[in-house]
CSV table of C-alpha atoms and ligand atoms in Angstrom, one decimal:
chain,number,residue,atom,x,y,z
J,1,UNK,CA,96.6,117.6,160.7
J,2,UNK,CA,95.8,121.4,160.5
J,3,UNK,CA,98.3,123.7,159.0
J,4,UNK,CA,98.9,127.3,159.8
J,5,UNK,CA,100.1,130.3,158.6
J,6,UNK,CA,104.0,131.7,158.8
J,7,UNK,CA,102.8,134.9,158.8
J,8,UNK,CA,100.3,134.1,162.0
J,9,UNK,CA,97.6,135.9,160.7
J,10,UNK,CA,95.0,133.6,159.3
J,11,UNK,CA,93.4,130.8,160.9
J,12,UNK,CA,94.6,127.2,160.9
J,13,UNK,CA,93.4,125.3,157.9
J,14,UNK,CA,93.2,120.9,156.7
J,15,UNK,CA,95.1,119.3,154.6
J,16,UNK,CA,92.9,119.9,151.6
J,17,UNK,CA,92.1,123.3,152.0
J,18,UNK,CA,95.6,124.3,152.6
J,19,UNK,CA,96.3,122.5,149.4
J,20,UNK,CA,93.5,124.4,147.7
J,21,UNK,CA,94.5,127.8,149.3
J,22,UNK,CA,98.4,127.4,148.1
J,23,UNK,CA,99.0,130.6,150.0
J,24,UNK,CA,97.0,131.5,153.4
J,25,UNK,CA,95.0,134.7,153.4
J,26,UNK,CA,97.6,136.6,154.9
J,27,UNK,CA,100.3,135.5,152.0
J,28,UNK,CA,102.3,133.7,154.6
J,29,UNK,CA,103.4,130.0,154.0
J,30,UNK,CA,101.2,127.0,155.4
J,31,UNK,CA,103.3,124.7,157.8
J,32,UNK,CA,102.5,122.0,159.6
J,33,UNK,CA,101.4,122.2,163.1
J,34,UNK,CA,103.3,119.1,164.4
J,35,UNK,CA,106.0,116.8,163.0
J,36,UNK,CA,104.7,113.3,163.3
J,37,UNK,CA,107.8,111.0,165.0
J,38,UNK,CA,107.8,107.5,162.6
J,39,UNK,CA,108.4,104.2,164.8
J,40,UNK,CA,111.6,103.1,164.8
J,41,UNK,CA,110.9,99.9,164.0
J,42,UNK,CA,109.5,101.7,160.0
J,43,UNK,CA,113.2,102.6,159.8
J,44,UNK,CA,114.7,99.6,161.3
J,45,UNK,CA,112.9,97.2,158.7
J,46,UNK,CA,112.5,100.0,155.7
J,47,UNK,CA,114.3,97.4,153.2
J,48,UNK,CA,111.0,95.8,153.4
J,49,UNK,CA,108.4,97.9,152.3
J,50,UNK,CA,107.9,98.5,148.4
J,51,UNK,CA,108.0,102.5,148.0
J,52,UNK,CA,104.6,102.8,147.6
J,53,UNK,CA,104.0,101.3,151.2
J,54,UNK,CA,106.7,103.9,152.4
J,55,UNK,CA,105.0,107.1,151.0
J,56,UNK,CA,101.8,106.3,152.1
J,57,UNK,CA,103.2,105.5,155.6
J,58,UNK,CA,105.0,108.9,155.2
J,59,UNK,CA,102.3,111.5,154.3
J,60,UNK,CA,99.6,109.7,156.4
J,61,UNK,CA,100.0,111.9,158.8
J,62,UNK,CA,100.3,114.6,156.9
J,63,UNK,CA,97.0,114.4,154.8
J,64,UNK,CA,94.6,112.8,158.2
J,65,UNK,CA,91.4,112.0,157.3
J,66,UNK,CA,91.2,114.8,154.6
J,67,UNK,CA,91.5,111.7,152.3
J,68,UNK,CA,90.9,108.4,153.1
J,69,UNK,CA,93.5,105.7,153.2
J,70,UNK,CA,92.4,103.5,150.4
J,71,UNK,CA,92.4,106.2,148.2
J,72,UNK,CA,95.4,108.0,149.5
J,73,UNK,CA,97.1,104.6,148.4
J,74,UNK,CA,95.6,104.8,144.7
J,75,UNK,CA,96.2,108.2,144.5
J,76,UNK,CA,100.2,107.5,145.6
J,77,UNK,CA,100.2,104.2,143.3
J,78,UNK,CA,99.0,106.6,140.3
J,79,UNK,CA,101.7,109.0,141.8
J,80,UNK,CA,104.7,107.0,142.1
J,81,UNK,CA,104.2,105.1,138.6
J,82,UNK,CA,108.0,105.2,137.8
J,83,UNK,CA,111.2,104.2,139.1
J,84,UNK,CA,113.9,105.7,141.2
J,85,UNK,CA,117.1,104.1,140.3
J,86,UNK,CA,120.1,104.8,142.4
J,87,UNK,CA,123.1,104.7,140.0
J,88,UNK,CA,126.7,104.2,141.9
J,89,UNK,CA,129.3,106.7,140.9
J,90,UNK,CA,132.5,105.4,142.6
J,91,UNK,CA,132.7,103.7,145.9
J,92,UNK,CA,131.5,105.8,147.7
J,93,UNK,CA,129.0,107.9,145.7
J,94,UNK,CA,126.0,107.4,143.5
J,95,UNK,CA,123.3,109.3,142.0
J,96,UNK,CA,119.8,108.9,142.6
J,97,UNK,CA,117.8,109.7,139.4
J,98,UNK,CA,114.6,111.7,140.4
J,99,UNK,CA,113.5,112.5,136.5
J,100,UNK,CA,112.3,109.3,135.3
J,101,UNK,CA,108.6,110.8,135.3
J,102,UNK,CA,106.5,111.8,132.1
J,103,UNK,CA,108.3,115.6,132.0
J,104,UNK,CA,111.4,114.1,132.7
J,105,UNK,CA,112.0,116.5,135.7
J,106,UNK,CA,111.7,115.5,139.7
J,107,UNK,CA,109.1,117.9,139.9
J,108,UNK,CA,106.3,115.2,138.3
J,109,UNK,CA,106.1,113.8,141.8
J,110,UNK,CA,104.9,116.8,143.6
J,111,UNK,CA,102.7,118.2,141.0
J,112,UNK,CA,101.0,114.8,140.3
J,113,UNK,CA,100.5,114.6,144.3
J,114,UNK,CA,99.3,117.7,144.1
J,115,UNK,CA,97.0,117.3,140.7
J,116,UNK,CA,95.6,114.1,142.2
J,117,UNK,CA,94.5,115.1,145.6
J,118,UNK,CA,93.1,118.5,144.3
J,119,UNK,CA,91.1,115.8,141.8
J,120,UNK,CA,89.6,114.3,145.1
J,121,UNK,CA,88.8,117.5,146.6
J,122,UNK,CA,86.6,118.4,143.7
J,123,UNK,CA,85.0,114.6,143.9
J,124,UNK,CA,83.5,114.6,147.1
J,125,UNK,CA,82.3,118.8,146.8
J,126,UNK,CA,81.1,120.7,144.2
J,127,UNK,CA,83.6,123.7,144.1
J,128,UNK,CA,84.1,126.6,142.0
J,129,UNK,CA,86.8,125.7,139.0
J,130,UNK,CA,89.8,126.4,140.6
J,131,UNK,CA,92.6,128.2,138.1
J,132,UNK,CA,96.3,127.2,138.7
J,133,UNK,CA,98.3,130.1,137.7
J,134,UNK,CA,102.2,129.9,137.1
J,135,UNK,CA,105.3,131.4,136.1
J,136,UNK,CA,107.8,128.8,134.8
J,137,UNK,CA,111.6,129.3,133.8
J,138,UNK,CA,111.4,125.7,132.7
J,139,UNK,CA,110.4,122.3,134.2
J,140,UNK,CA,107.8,123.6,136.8
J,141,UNK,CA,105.7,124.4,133.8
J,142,UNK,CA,105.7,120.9,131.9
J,143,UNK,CA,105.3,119.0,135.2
J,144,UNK,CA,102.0,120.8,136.0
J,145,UNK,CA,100.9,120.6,132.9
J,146,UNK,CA,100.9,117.0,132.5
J,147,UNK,CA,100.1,116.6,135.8
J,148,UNK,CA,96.9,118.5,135.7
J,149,UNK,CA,96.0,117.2,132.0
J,150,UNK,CA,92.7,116.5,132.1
J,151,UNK,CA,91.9,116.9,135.7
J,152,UNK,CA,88.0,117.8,135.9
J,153,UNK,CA,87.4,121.6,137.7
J,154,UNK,CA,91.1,122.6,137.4
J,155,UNK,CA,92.1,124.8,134.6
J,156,UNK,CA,95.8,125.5,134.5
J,157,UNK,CA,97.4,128.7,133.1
J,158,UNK,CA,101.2,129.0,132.2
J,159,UNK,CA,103.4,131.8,132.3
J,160,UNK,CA,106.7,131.4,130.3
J,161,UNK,CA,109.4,133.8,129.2
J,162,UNK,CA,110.2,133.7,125.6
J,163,UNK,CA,112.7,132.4,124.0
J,164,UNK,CA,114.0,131.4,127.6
J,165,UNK,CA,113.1,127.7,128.0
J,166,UNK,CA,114.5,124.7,126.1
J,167,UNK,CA,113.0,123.3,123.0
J,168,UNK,CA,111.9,120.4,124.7
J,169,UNK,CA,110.5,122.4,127.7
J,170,UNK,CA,108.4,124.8,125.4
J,171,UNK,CA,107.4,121.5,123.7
J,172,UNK,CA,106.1,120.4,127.1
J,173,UNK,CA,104.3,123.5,128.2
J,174,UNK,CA,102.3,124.5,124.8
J,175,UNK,CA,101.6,121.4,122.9
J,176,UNK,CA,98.6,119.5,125.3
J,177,UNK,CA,95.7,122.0,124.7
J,178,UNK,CA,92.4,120.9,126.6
J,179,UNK,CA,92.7,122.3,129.8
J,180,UNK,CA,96.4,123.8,129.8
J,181,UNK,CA,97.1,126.9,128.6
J,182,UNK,CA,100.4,128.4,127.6
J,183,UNK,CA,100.9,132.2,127.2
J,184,UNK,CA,104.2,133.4,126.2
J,185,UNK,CA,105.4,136.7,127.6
J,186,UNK,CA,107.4,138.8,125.9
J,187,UNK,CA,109.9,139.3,128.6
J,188,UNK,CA,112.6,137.2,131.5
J,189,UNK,CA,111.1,134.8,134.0
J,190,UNK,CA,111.0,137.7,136.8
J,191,UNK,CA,108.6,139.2,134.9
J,192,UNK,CA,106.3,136.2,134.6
J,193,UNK,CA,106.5,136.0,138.6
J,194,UNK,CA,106.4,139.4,139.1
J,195,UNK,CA,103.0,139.4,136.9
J,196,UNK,CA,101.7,136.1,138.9
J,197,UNK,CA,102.2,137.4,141.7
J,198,UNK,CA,100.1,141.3,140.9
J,199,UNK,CA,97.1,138.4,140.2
J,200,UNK,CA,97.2,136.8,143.6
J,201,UNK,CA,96.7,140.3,145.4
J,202,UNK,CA,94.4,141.9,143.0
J,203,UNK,CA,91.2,141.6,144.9
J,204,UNK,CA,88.9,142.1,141.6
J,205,UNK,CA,90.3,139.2,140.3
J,206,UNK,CA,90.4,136.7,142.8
J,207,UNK,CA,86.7,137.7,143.9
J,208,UNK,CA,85.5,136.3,140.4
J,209,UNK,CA,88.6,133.9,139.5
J,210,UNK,CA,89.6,130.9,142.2
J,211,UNK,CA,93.0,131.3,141.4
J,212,UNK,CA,95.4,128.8,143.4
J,213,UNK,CA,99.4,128.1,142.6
J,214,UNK,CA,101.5,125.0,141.8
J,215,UNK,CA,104.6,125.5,143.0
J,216,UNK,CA,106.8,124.2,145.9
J,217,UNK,CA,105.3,126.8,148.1
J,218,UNK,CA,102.1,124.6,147.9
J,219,UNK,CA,102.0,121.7,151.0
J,220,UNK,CA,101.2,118.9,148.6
J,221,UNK,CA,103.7,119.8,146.2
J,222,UNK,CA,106.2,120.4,149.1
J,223,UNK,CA,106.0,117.0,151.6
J,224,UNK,CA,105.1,114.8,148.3
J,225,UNK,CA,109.1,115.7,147.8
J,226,UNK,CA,109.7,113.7,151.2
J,227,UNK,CA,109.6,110.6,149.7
J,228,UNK,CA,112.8,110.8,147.6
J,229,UNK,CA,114.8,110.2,151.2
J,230,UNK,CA,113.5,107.8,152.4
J,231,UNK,CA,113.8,105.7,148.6
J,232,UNK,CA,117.5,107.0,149.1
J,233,UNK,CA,118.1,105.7,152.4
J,234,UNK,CA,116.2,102.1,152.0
J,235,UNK,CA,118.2,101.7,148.7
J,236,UNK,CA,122.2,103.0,150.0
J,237,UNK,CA,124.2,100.0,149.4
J,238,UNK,CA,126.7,100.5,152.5
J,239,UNK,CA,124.5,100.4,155.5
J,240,UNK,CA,127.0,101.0,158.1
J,241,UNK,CA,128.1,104.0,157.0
J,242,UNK,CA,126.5,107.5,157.6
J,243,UNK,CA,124.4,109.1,154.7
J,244,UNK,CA,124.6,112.3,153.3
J,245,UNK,CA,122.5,114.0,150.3
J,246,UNK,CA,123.4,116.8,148.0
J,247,UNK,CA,120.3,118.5,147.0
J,248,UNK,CA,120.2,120.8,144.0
J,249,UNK,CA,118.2,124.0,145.3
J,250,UNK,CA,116.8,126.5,143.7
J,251,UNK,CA,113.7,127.5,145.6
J,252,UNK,CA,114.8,125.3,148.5
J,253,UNK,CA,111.3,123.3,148.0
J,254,UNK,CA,113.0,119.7,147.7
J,255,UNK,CA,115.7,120.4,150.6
J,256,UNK,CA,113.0,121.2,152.8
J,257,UNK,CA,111.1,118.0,152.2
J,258,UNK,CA,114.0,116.2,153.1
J,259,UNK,CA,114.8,118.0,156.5
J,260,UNK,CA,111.4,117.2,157.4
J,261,UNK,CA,112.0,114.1,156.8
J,262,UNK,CA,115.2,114.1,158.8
J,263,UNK,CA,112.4,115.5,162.0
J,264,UNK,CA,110.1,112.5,161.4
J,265,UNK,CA,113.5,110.4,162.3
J,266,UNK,CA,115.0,109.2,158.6
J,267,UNK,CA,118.5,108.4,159.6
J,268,UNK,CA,120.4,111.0,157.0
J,269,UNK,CA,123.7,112.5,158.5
J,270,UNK,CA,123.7,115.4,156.9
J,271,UNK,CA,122.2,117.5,154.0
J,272,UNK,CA,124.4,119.8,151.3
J,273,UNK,CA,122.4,122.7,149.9
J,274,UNK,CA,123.5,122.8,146.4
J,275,UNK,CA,123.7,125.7,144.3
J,276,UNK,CA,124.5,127.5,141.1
J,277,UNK,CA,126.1,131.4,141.5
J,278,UNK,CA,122.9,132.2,142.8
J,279,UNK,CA,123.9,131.6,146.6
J,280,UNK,CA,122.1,133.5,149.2
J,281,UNK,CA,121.3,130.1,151.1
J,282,UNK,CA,124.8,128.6,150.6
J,283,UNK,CA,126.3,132.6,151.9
J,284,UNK,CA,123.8,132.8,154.5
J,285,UNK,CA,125.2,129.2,155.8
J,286,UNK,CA,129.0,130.8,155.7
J,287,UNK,CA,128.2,134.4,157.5
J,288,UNK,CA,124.5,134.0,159.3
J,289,UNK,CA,123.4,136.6,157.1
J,290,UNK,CA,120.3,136.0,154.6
J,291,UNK,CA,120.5,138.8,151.8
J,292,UNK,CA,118.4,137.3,149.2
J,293,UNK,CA,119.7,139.2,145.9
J,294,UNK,CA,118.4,139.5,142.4
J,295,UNK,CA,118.8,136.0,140.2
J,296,UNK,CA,121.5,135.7,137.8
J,297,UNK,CA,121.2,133.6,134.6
J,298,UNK,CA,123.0,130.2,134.1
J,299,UNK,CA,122.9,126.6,132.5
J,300,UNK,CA,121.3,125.2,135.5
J,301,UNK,CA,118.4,127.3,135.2
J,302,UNK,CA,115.9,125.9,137.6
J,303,UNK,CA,118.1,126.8,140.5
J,304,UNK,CA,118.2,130.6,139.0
J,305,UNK,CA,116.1,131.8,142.5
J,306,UNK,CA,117.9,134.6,144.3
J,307,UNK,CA,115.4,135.0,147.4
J,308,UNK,CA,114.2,130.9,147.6
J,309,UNK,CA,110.3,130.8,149.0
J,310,UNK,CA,110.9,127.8,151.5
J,311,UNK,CA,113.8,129.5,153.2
J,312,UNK,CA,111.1,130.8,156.0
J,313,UNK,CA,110.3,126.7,156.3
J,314,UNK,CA,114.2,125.5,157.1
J,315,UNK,CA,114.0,128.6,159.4
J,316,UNK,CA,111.0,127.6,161.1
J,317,UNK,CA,112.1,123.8,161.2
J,318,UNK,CA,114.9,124.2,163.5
J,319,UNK,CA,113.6,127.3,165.5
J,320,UNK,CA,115.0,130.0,163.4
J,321,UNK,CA,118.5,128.6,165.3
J,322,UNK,CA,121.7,129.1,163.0
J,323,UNK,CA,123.8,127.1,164.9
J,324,UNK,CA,121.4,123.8,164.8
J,325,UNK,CA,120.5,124.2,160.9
J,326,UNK,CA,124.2,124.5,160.6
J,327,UNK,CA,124.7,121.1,162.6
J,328,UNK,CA,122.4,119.3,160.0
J,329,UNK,CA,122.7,121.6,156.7
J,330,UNK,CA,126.1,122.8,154.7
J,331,UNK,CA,125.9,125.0,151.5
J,332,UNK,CA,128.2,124.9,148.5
J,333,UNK,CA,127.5,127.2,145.3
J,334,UNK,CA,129.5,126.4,141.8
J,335,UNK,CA,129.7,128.6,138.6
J,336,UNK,CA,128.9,127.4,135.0
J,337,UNK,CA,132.8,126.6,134.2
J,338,UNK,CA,133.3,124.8,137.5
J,339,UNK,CA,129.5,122.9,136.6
J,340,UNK,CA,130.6,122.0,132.9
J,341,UNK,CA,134.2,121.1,134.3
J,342,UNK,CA,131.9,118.1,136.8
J,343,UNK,CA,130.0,116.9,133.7
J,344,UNK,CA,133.4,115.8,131.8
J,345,UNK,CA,134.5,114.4,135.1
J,346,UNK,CA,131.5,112.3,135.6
J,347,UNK,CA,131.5,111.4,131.9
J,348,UNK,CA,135.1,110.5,131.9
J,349,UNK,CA,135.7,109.0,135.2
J,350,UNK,CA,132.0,106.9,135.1
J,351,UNK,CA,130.6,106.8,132.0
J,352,UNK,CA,127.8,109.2,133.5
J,353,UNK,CA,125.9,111.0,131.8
J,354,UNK,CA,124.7,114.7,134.4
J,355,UNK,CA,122.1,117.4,133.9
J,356,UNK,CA,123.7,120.6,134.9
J,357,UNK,CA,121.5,120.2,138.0
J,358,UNK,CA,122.9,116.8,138.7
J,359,UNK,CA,126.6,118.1,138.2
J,360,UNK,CA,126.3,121.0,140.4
J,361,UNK,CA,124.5,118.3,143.1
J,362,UNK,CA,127.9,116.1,142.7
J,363,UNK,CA,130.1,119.1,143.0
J,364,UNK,CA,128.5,119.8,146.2
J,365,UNK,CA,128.7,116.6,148.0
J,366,UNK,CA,132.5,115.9,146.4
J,367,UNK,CA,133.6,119.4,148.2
J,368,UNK,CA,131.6,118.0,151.2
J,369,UNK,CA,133.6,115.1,151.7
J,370,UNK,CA,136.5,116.5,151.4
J,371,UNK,CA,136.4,118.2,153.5
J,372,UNK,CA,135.4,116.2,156.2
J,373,UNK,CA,138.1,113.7,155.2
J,374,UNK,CA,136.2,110.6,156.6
J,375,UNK,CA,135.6,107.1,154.9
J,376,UNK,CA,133.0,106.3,157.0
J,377,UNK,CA,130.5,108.3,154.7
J,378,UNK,CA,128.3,107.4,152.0
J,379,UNK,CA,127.4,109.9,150.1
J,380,UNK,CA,124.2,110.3,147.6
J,381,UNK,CA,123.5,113.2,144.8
J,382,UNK,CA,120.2,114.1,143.6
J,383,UNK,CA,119.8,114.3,139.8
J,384,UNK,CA,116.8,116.1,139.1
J,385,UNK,CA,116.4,116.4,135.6
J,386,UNK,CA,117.3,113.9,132.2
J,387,UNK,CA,120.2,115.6,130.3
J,388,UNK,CA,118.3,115.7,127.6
J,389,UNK,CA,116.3,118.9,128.6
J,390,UNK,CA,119.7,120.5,128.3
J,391,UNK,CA,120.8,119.1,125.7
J,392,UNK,CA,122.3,121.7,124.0
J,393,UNK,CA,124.5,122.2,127.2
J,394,UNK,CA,125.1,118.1,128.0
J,395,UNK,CA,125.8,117.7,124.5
J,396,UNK,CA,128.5,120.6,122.9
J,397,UNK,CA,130.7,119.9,126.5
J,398,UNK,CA,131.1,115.8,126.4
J,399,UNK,CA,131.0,116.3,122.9
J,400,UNK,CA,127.9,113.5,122.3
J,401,UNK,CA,124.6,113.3,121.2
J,402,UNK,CA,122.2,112.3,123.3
J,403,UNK,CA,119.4,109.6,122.6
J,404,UNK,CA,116.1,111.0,123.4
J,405,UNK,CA,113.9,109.0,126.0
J,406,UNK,CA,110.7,107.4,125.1
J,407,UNK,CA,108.6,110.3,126.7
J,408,UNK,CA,110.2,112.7,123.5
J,409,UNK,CA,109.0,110.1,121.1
J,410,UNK,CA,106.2,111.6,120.0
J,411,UNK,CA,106.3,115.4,121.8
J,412,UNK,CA,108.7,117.2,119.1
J,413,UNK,CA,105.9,116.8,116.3
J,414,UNK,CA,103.3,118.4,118.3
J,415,UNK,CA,101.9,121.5,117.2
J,416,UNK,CA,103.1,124.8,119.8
J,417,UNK,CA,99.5,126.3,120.8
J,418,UNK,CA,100.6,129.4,123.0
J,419,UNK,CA,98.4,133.1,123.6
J,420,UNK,CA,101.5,136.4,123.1
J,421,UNK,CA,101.1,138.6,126.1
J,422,UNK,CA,103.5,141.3,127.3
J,423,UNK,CA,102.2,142.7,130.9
J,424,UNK,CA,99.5,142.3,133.8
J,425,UNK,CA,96.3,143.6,131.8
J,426,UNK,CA,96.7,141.5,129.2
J,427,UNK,CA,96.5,138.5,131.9
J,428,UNK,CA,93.8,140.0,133.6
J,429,UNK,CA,91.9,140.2,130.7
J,430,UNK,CA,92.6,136.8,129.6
J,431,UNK,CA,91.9,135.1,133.1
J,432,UNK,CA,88.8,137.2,133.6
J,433,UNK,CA,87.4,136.9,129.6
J,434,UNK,CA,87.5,133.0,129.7
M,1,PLP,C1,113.1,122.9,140.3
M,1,PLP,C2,114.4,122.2,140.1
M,1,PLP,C3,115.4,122.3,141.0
M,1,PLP,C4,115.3,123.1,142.3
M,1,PLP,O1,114.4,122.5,143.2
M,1,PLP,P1,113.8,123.4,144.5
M,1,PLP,O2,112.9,122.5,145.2
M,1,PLP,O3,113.2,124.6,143.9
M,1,PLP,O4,115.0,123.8,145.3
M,1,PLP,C5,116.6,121.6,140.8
M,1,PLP,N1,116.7,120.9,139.6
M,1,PLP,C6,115.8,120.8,138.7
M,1,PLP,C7,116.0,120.1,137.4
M,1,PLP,C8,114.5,121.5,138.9
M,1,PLP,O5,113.6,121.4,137.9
């Protein structure tokens, strides 16, 4: 499978040098160049398979013969090394927990994917060390770096804004050392991107640094994400009726996966684009036009993207036509009062515990259903993150106190290791000094 450039001005690339690349030449967005069709018979007789057997079967197609099936299916065993569990709400709802992973957020999957294939690449060919640079506003951070812990020819280097993450997050980010480095900038998560982003086009850097990113805009971060759907669909209890997912989006990388999905021939009715106030999909869905805006702050603050970076993918999915995304994809946005409001009803109605994430998710797929007024749908939410990274939030609305997970146990006594910087030379400096 070759993958080329949304901005059509680079040439077509593999599977593992688009995953190296991140970003073609020309800053546009790899995509595919076909959507492989799954036999029906894969969807038929899904219940079968274990999930590992249904990811590999997935992303086959995706990766070719860049990597080679027997270690494709190590590298998803090593991958997928934690469960999925769907947990029913009501009749008709239930919530499919996606955060079970190490960093407790959904985005372990991708970036272990990612971490693991980039491992092979450096395996079979000596490469220059390759430098993962991000900007994190939270859980993108923590899920590369304990995905890329240790990984031989990958250094990775974290941006974070501070004083803006969670205790637990910054926990995450600054206390593994080897490899991962954390540097704290004196200033909002904008600025971290915005500093990022001056490194990928600064051609003195890049011509001594291989610097590569980690984010959803990277292919094996992005399709990895594919696999929640079809671990939804094998596992919804009512198989008659029609399935829809609410997906909490931010940068639109996990909703994406899932529409892809939806091309390959997953059986999902319909999709719900999710948001916080920051609603340019969700607006663009209601009035056909996209104004991507500046991002507001809010307690689900991994969905605090005002321009999302995969929106060019949906568009290019459905051949930039409204009217078909609209067919297949509605939007909902919630504020912070309406979000805490879902957590107490969740608590009180089903003993659930939500993230913000998760509650925003429900809210989506509730207004969804009613209004289509319809008993013939089943309807499943995405919870993306363990309310224990929000504690603070989870805990002073339901009035509780949460019980940390076993993957806190031993993280809060770690020692913070971070570098202080406060603009782009002091990055430059650092990334060209090492
Ligand atoms: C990153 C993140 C999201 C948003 O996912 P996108 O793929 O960027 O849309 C939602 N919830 C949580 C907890 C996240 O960490």
């Amino acid at each position: 499978m070759n993958y080329s450039s949304l901005n059509y001005n680079s040439s077509a690339v593999s599977f593992l040098e688009a995953v190296r690349k991140g970003l073609a030449p020309d800053r546009g967005l790899y995509y595919p160049e076909s959507i492989p069709k799954l036999p029906k018979d894969f969807i038929k007789n899904i219940g079968k398979y274990s999930n590992h057997e249904i990811a590999l079967t997935v992303i086959k197609p995706f990766v070719g013969s860049d990597i080679p099936e027997a270690r494709l299916k190590e590298i998803i065993e090593d991958t997928l090394n934690f469960d999925f569990p769907l947990i029913p709400i009501n009749n008709s709802i239930a919530s499919l927990e996606l955060f079970q992973g190490p960093t407790l957020a959904f985005k372990d999957v991708g970036a272990r994917f990612m971490a693991r294939c980039l491992a092979y690449a450096n395996e079979i060919e000596e490469q220059k060390k390759l430098t993962i640079l991000v900007a994190t506003s939270g859980d993108t951070g923590g899920a590369v770096a304990d995905g890329f812990y240790k990984v031989k020819g990958i250094d990775v280097v974290i941006l974070y804004p501070k004083g803006k993450v969670s205790e637990v997050q910054e926990k995450q980010l600054t206390t593994l050392g080897e490899n991962i480095t954390a540097l704290e900038v004196d200033g909002t998560f904008d600025d971290c991107q915005d500093m990022v982003k001056t490194a990928f086009i600064d051609p003195e850097l890049t011509n001594e640094v291989a610097l590569t990113s980690a984010n959803s805009i990277n292919i094996a971060r992005w399709l990895s994400q594919m696999f929640y759907y079809f671990i939804a669909y094998k596992n919804r209890p009512k198989s008659n009726n029609k399935l829809v997912v609410s997906v909490p989006s931010g940068n639109f990388g996990n909703l994406c996966a899932g529409l892809v999905a939806h091309k390959m021939g997953l059986p999902i009715t319909h999709f719900i684009a999710s948001t916080n106030v920051n609603d340019t999909v969700p607006s663009y869905l209601e009035t056909g036009n996209y104004n991507p805006k500046k991002s507001v702050s809010t307690i689900s603050n991994a969905m605090d993207v005002g321009d999302p970076s995969n929106f060019i993918r949906i568009q290019k999915l459905f051949n930039n036509d409204f009217h078909k995304l609209k067919k297949v994809v509605s939007g909902y946005s919630f504020t912070d009062n309406e979000t805490k409001k879902a957590l107490k009803e969740i608590y009180n109605n089903s003993h659930y515990i939500a993230d913000p994430h998760g509650a925003v998710s429900y809210l989506g797929l509730k207004a969804y259903l009613e209004d289509q007024n319809n008993e013939d749908f089943y309807g499943i939410f995405f919870e993306t993150a363990h309310p224990i990274k929000f504690a603070p939030t989870v805990e002073s609305t339901l009035k509780i106190k949460l019980d940390p997970p076993p993957q806190l146990k031993n993280i809060m006594e770690k020692t913070k290791l971070s570098l202080p910087i406060n603009d782009y030379q002091s990055l430059r400096n650092f990334l060209l000094e090492r």
